[in-house]
Tab-separated table of C-alpha atoms and ligand atoms in Angstrom:
chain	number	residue	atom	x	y	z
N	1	UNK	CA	88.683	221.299	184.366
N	2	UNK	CA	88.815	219.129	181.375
N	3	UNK	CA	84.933	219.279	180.223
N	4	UNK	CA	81.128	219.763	181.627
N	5	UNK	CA	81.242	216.470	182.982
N	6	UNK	CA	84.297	216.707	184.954
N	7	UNK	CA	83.593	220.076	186.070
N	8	UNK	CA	79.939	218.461	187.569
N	9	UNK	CA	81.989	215.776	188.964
N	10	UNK	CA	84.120	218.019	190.650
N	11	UNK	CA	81.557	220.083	192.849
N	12	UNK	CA	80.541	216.434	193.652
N	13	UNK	CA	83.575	215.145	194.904
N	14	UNK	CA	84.147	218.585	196.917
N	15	UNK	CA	81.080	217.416	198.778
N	16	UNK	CA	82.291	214.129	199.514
N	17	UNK	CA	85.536	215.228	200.448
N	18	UNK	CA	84.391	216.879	203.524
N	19	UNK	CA	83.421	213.171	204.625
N	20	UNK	CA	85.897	211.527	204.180
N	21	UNK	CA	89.825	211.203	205.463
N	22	UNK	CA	91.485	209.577	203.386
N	23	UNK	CA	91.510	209.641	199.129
N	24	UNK	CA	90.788	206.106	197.874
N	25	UNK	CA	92.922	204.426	195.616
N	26	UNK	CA	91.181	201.818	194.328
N	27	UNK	CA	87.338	202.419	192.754
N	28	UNK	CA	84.675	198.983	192.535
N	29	UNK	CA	81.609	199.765	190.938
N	30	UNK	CA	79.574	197.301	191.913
N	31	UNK	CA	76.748	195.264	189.583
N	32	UNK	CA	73.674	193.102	190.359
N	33	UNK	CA	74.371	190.875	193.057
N	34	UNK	CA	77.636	192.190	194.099
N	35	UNK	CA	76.875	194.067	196.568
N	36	UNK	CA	78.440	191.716	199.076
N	37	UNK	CA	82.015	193.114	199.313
N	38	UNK	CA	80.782	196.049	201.261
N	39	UNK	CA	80.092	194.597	204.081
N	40	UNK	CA	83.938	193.619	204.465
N	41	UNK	CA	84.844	197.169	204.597
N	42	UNK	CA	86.689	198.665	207.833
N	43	UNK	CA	85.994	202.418	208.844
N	44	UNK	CA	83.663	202.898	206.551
N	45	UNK	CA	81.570	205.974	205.276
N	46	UNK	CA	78.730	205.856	203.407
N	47	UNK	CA	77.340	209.099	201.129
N	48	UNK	CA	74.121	208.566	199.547
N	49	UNK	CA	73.571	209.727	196.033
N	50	UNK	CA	70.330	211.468	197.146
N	51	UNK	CA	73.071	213.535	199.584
N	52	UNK	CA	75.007	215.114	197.132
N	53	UNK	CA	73.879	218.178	194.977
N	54	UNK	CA	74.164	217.646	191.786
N	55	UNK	CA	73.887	213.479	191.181
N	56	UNK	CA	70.979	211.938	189.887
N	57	UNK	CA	68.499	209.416	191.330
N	58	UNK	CA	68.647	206.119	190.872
N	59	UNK	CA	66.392	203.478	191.639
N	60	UNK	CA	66.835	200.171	189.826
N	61	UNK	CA	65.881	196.614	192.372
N	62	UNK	CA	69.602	195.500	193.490
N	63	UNK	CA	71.049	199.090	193.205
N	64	UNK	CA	71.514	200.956	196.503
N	65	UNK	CA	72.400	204.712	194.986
N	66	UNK	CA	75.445	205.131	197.514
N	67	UNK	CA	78.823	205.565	197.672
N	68	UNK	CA	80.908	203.909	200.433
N	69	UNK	CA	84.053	204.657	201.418
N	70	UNK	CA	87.210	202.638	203.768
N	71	UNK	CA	89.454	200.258	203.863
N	72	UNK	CA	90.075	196.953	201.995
N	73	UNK	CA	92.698	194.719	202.906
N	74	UNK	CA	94.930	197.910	203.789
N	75	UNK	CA	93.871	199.543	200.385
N	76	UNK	CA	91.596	202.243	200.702
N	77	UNK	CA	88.617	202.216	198.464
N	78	UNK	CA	85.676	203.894	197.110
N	79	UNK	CA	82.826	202.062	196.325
N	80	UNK	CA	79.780	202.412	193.780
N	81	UNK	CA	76.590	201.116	194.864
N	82	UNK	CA	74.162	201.668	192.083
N	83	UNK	CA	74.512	202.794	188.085
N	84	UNK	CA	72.912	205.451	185.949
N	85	UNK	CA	71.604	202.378	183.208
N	86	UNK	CA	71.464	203.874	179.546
N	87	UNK	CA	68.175	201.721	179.696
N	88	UNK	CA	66.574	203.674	182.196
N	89	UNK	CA	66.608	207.079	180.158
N	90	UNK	CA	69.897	208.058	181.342
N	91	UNK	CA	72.557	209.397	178.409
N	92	UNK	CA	76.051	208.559	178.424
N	93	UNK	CA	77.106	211.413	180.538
N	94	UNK	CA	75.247	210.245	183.820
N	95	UNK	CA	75.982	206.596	183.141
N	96	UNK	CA	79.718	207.711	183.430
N	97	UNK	CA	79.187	210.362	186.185
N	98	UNK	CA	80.874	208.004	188.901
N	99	UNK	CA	83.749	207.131	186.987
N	100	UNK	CA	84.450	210.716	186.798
N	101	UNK	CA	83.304	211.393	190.514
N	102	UNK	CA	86.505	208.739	191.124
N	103	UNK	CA	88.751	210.020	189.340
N	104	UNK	CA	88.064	213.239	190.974
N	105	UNK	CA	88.777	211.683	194.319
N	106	UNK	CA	91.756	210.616	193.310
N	107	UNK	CA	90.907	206.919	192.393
N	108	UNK	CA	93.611	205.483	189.992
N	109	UNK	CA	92.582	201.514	189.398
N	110	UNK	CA	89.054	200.694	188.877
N	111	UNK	CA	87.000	197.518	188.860
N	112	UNK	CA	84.322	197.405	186.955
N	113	UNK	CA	81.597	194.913	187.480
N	114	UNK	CA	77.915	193.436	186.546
N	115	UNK	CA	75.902	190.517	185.373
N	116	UNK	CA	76.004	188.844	182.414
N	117	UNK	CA	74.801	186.230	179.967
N	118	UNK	CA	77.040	183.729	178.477
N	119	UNK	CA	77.694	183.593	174.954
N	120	UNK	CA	80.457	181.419	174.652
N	121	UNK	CA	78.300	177.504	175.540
N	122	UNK	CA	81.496	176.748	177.256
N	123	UNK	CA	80.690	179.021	180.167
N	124	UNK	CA	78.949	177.691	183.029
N	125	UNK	CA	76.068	179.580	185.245
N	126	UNK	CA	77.996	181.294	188.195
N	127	UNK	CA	81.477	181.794	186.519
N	128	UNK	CA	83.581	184.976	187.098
N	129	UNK	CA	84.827	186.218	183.561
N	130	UNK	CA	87.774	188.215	183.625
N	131	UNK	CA	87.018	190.963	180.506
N	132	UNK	CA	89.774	191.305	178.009
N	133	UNK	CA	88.046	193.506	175.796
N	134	UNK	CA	84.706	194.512	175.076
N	135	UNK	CA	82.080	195.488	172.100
N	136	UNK	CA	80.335	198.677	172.482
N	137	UNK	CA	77.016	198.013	171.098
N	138	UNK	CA	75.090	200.444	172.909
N	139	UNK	CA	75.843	202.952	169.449
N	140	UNK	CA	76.610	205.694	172.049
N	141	UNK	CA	80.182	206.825	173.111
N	142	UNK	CA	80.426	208.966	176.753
N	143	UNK	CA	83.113	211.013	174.568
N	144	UNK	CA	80.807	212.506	171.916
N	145	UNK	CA	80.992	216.278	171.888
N	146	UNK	CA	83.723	216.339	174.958
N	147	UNK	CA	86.466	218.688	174.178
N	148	UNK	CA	90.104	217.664	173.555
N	149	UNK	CA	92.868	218.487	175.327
N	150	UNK	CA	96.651	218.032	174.774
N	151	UNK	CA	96.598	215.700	178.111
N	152	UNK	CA	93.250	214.474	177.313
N	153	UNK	CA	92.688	213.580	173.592
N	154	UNK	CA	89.472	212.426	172.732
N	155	UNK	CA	90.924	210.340	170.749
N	156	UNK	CA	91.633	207.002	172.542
N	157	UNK	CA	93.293	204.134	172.074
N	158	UNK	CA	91.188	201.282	172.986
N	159	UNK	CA	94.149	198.421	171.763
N	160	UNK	CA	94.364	197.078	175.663
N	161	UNK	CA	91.452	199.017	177.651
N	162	UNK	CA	91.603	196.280	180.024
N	163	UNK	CA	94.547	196.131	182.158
N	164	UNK	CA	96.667	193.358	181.288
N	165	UNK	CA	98.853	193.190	184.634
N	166	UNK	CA	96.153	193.634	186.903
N	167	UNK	CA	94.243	190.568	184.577
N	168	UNK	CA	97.125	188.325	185.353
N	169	UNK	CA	96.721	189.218	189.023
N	170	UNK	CA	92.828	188.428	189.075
N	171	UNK	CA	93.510	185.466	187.522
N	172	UNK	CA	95.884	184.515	190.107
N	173	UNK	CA	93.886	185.727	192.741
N	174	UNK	CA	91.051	183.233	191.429
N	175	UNK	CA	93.179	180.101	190.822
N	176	UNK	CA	94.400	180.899	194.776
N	177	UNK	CA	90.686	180.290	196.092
N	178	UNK	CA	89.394	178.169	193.741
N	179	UNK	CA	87.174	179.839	192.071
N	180	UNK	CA	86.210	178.759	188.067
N	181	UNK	CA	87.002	181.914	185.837
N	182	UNK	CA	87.150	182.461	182.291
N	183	UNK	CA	88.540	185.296	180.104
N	184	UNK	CA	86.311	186.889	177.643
N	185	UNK	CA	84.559	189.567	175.432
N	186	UNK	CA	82.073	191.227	176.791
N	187	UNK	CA	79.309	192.565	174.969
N	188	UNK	CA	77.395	196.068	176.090
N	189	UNK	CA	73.588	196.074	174.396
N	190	UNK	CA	71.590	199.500	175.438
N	191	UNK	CA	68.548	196.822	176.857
N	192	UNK	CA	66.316	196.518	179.120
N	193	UNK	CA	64.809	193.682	176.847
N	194	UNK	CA	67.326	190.656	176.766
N	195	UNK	CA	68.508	189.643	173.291
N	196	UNK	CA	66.525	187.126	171.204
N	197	UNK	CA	67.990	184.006	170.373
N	198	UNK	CA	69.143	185.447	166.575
N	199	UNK	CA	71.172	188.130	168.136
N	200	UNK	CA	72.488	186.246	170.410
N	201	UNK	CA	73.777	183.972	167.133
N	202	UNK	CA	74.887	186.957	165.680
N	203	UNK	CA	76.569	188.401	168.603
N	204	UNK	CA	78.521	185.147	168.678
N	205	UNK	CA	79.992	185.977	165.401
N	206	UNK	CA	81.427	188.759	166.298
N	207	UNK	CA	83.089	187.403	168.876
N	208	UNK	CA	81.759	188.316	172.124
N	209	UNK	CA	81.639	185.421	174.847
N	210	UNK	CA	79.429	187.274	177.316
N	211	UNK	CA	76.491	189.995	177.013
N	212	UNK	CA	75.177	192.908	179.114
N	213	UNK	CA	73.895	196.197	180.061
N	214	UNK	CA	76.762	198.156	181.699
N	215	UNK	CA	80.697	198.461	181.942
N	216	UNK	CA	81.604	199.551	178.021
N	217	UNK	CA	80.698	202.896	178.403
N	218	UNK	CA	82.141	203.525	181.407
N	219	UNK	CA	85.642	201.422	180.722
N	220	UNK	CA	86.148	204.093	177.866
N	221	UNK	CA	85.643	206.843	179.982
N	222	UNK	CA	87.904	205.758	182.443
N	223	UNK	CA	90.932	205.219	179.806
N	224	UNK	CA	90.119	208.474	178.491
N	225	UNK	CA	91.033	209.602	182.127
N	226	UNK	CA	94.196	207.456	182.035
N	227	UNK	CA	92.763	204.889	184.728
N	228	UNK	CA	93.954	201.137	185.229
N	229	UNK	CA	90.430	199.123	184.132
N	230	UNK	CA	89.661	195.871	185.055
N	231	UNK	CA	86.473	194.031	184.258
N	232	UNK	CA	84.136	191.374	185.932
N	233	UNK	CA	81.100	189.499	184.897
N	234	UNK	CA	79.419	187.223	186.899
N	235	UNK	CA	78.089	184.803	184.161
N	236	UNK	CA	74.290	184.397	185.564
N	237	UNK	CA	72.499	183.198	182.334
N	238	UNK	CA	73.035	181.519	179.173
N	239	UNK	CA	72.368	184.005	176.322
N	240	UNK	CA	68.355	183.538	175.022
N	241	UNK	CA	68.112	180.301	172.809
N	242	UNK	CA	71.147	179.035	173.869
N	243	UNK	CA	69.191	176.953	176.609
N	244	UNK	CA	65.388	176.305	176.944
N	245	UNK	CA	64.406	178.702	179.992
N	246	UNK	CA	63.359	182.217	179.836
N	247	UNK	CA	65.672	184.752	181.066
N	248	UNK	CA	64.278	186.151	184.026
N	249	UNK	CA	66.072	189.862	186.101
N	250	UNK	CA	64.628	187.711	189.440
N	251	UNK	CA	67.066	184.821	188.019
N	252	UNK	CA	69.927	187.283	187.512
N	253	UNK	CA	69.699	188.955	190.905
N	254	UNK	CA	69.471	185.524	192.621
N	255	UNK	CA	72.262	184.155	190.405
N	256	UNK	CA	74.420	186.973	191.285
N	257	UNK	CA	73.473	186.976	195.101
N	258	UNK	CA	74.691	183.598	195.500
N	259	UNK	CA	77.785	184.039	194.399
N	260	UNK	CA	78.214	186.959	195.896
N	261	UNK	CA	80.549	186.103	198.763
N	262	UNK	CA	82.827	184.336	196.447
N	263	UNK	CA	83.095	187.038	194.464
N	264	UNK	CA	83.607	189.382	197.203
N	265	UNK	CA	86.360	187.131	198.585
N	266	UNK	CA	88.203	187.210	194.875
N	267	UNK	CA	87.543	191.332	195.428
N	268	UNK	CA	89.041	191.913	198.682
N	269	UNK	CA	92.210	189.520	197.231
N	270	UNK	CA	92.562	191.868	194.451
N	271	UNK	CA	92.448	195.042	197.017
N	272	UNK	CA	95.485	193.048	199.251
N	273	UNK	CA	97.391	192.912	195.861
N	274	UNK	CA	96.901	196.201	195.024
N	275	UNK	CA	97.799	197.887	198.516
N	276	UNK	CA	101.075	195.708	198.324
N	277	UNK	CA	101.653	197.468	195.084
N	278	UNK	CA	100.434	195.469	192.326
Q	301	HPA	N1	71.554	189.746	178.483
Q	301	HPA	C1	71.802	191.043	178.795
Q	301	HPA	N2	72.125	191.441	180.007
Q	301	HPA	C2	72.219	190.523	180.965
Q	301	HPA	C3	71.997	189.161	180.727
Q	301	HPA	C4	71.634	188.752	179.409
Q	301	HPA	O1	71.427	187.562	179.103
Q	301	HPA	N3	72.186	188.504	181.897
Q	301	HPA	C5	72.521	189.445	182.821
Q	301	HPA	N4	72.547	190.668	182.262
């Protein structure tokens, strides 16, 4: 066992383990609205949260608390229905609990997705941005107080968190359906308020092209583990002042539910690619 966290995800994955027959290879952890790609699973197994000893409740609208299990495209996958939010109370050590439950289960690629709000005004409402690198500026770090090991430093390099291989597929994958992407910084903000229109100027400056409440955190955890990460926003908004309506969650969720099957279709692509050794 590398640390506390590992060692909790551990008697959590011997739980699941018992349900399921075969270890999954690829990990999605699935944001607001995209939800959709579950229902294109085959053989599938599904383990509540509430099941398990030793995982926490969640409850936020659009997040089932479940884990589902089967195959993808011939890849077999685990997926994440439902996050621990920082903005609900949670520290950094439950937000990353099912990163570590995957990598306990043998996951070795992960997808990381969620909702976002553009920051870059040449984004368009119902995008897919592929990450390619991210701002942490929740001021937390999952890795705080976790103890180094020879095989697990704490101390990370974060040069190219973001898989660049598995980018170029994505983007591939995308251009094959037809469906508009963009590459970009993402932005993680603890929330649950959205941003007013100076930080979103500021925010700009730094250099991030898309903003949200998720994915940072839990992309540094899974490099610490030595996983391939890949990240996905589904560009739902423009950032606050950068058009004239309010930013509404109900306008997220619906944003994100539309595109859903799209997205799911550019998902399931990825999973063929990956089974066929990408
Ligand atoms: N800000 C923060 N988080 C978000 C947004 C936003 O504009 N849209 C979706 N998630």
């Amino acid at each position: 066992m590398i640390n506390p966290i590992q060692e909790r995800a551990a008697l959590i994955a011997r739980q699941i383990q018992t349900k399921i027959v075969r270890s999954p290879q690829l990990g999605l952890v699935l944001g607001s609205g995209w939800g959709t790609v579950a229902e294109f699973l085959e053989d599938s197994v599904c383990v509540p949260f509430a099941s398990l000893d030793g995982m926490p409740h969640c409850g936020v609208q659009g997040h089932a608390g479940n884990f589902a299990f089967g195959n993808l495209e011939g890849c077999a996958v685990m997926i994440v229905q439902g996050r621990f939010h920082m903005y609900e109370g949670w520290g950094p050590g439950e937000a990353i609990l099912p990163i570590a439950i995957l990598y306990e289960l043998g996951v070795s690629t992960v997808v990381l997705t969620n909702a976002a709000g553009a920051l870059n005004e040449s984004f368009h409402i119902g995008d897919l941005m592929v990450l390619c690198d991210h701002i942490n500026g929740t001021g937390k770090n999952p890795l705080v107080g976790v103890h180094a090991t020879n095989e697990f430093p704490v101390f990370v390099d974060m040069t190219s968190i973001y898989d660049a291989k598995l980018r170029l597929v994505l983007n591939d994958v995308c251009d094959e359906q037809g469906v508009p992407h963009q590459t970009g910084v993402y932005m993680q903000l603890l929330g649950p308020s959205f941003e007013t229109p100076a930080e979103i100027r500021a925010f700009q400056k730094f250099g991030a092209d898309a903003v949200g409440m998720s994915t940072a955190i839990e992309a540094i955890y899974a490099r610490y583990l030595k996983m391939r990460v890949v990240g996905l926003s589904c560009i739902t908004n423009m950032g606050a002042g950068l058009c004239e309506k309010k930013i509404e969650h109900s306008d997220v969720l619906s944003c994100a539910q539309e595109r859903g099957k799209i997205f799911a279709g550019v998902l399931r692509a990825f999973a063929r690619r990956l089974a066929q050794g990408a």
